XYZ file of N, CA and C in Angstrom:
213
model
N 14.750 -10.761 0.239
C 14.295 -10.742 -1.378
C 15.508 -9.910 -1.807
N 15.617 -8.470 -1.610
C 16.768 -7.972 -2.496
C 18.022 -7.973 -1.498
N 18.123 -8.956 -0.380
C 19.215 -9.225 0.412
C 19.716 -7.789 1.030
N 21.181 -7.607 1.305
C 21.731 -6.221 1.881
C 21.038 -5.145 1.193
N 21.172 -5.334 -0.240
C 20.653 -3.786 -0.901
C 19.348 -3.308 -0.349
N 18.459 -4.121 -0.128
C 17.048 -3.911 0.401
C 16.905 -3.708 1.963
N 17.772 -4.333 2.676
C 17.676 -3.911 3.799
C 17.360 -2.445 4.626
N 16.555 -2.326 5.625
C 16.083 -0.970 6.361
C 15.399 -0.322 5.213
N 14.403 -0.722 4.084
C 14.242 -0.027 2.892
C 12.554 -0.451 2.948
N 11.795 0.528 2.784
C 10.059 0.448 2.847
C 9.525 1.910 2.561
N 8.411 1.685 1.989
C 7.686 2.931 1.626
C 6.551 2.730 2.732
N 6.206 4.386 3.160
C 5.439 4.274 4.018
C 3.807 5.003 3.502
N 2.945 4.301 3.857
C 1.475 4.841 2.962
C 0.646 5.508 4.206
N 0.108 6.425 3.780
C -0.642 7.221 4.798
C -2.058 6.545 4.352
N -3.205 6.186 5.802
C -4.261 5.805 5.377
C -5.137 6.442 4.967
N -4.961 7.820 5.378
C -5.947 8.863 5.340
C -5.025 9.752 4.396
N -5.375 10.158 3.011
C -4.525 10.866 2.317
C -4.264 12.270 3.148
N -2.935 12.793 2.718
C -2.376 13.855 3.390
C -3.392 15.128 2.855
N -3.947 15.079 1.712
C -4.808 16.164 1.058
C -6.067 16.489 1.832
N -6.232 15.152 2.437
C -7.439 15.110 3.180
C -7.635 15.559 4.309
N -6.611 15.872 5.343
C -6.211 16.195 6.520
C -5.647 17.612 6.651
N -6.212 18.213 7.628
C -5.334 19.569 7.825
C -3.870 19.664 8.374
N -3.642 20.619 8.328
C -1.958 20.636 8.921
C -2.026 20.427 10.214
N -2.896 21.086 11.001
C -2.772 20.799 12.541
C -3.129 19.274 13.079
N -3.547 18.354 11.998
C -3.792 17.015 12.315
C -2.469 16.394 12.645
N -2.674 15.861 14.245
C -1.221 15.066 13.999
C -1.448 13.621 13.861
N -0.279 12.972 13.064
C -0.068 11.941 12.548
C 0.131 10.986 13.599
N -0.629 9.828 14.137
C -0.394 8.818 14.819
C 0.472 7.876 14.066
N 1.486 7.491 13.990
C 2.190 6.346 13.022
C 1.496 5.134 13.319
N 1.392 4.595 14.399
C 0.696 3.158 14.270
C -0.896 3.141 13.995
N -1.603 4.442 14.177
C -2.774 4.112 13.326
C -3.074 4.698 12.003
N -2.028 5.306 11.599
C -2.365 6.397 10.127
C -1.462 6.112 9.100
N -0.339 5.354 9.486
C 0.584 4.884 8.364
C 0.673 3.421 8.301
N 1.337 2.864 7.267
C 1.602 1.423 7.048
C 2.499 1.551 6.036
N 3.663 0.329 6.405
C 4.742 0.059 5.719
C 4.193 -0.634 4.491
N 4.661 -0.213 3.257
C 4.056 -1.044 1.911
C 5.574 -1.311 1.196
N 5.433 -2.051 0.339
C 6.605 -1.976 -0.846
C 6.335 -0.941 -1.756
N 7.438 -0.682 -2.269
C 7.185 0.384 -3.250
C 6.490 -0.051 -4.364
N 6.438 -0.979 -5.060
C 5.663 -1.421 -6.198
C 4.115 -1.240 -5.691
N 3.932 -2.176 -4.702
C 2.327 -1.889 -4.158
C 2.038 -0.373 -3.950
N 2.581 0.397 -3.406
C 2.613 1.758 -3.050
C 2.366 2.426 -4.503
N 2.776 2.171 -5.282
C 2.480 2.740 -6.646
C 1.403 2.114 -7.295
N 0.891 1.203 -7.140
C -0.387 0.583 -7.570
C -1.654 1.304 -6.890
N -1.327 1.362 -5.804
C -2.091 1.828 -4.841
C -2.282 3.212 -5.306
N -1.809 4.196 -5.940
C -1.855 5.175 -5.856
C -2.126 5.501 -7.548
N -2.036 4.653 -8.191
C -2.127 4.789 -9.705
C -3.344 5.186 -10.326
N -4.843 4.770 -9.462
C -5.771 5.725 -9.745
C -5.877 6.900 -9.242
N -6.912 7.898 -9.502
C -7.056 9.068 -9.336
C -7.432 9.004 -7.606
N -8.403 8.075 -7.213
C -8.276 8.031 -5.614
C -7.624 6.627 -5.419
N -7.032 6.941 -4.359
C -5.947 5.760 -4.003
C -6.810 4.699 -3.591
N -6.275 3.567 -3.840
C -7.082 2.057 -3.481
C -6.674 1.790 -1.819
N -7.533 1.152 -1.392
C -6.742 0.641 0.192
C -5.917 -0.557 -0.156
N -5.201 -0.654 0.950
C -4.133 -1.976 0.890
C -4.855 -3.065 0.889
N -6.140 -3.229 1.519
C -7.112 -4.049 1.717
C -7.594 -4.820 0.485
N -7.872 -3.583 -0.605
C -8.241 -3.765 -1.865
C -7.323 -4.589 -2.730
N -6.121 -4.488 -2.645
C -5.090 -4.463 -3.436
C -4.677 -5.893 -2.878
N -4.881 -6.537 -1.900
C -4.461 -7.559 -1.207
C -5.762 -8.905 -1.437
N -6.817 -8.052 -1.710
C -7.801 -8.885 -2.412
C -7.648 -9.152 -4.101
N -7.211 -8.092 -4.557
C -6.843 -8.372 -5.908
C -5.783 -8.942 -6.395
N -4.746 -8.983 -5.653
C -3.578 -9.784 -5.700
C -3.883 -11.537 -5.538
N -4.834 -11.752 -4.598
C -5.287 -13.335 -3.993
C -5.715 -13.618 -5.387
N -7.061 -12.804 -5.865
C -7.623 -12.958 -6.834
C -6.735 -13.275 -8.357
N -5.866 -12.426 -8.608
C -5.000 -12.609 -9.806
C -4.174 -13.940 -9.518
N -3.657 -14.335 -8.572
C -3.239 -15.573 -8.128
C -4.047 -16.703 -8.520
N -4.987 -16.639 -7.913
C -6.098 -17.691 -8.246
C -6.420 -17.784 -9.458
N -6.752 -16.847 -10.317
C -6.985 -17.152 -11.576
C -5.860 -17.572 -12.693
N -4.435 -16.889 -11.828
C -3.654 -17.477 -12.887
C -3.490 -19.208 -12.617
N -3.621 -19.483 -11.204
C -3.322 -20.909 -11.097
C -4.371 -21.979 -11.807
N -5.560 -21.192 -11.823
C -6.615 -21.971 -12.424
C -6.235 -22.261 -14.112
N -5.481 -21.234 -14.329
C -5.291 -21.436 -15.947
C -4.139 -22.417 -16.365
N -3.823 -22.585 -15.292
C -1.934 -23.579 -15.497
C -2.459 -24.847 -15.553
C-alpha cells in the first residue's frame, strides 16, 4: 500500500498486555505477539481495556457490511 516507504514497517501487539505479566515472564514471539498495522494498533488501545484483534476484525466487517447496505 505504501510502497518502498512502508517496507519492513509494522507494529507488534502483545496478546497479553505487558502490565498483566511479570518481569520474569519469558515472551514467546509466536504465541504472545501479533504484527498489526499502526492504525489498528491505536484503535485496539483506544479504550481503557485493550480490545482483541478478533474483536476489531469483527467490527471492521460489521462496519463495511453496514456501509455497503447503505450504498
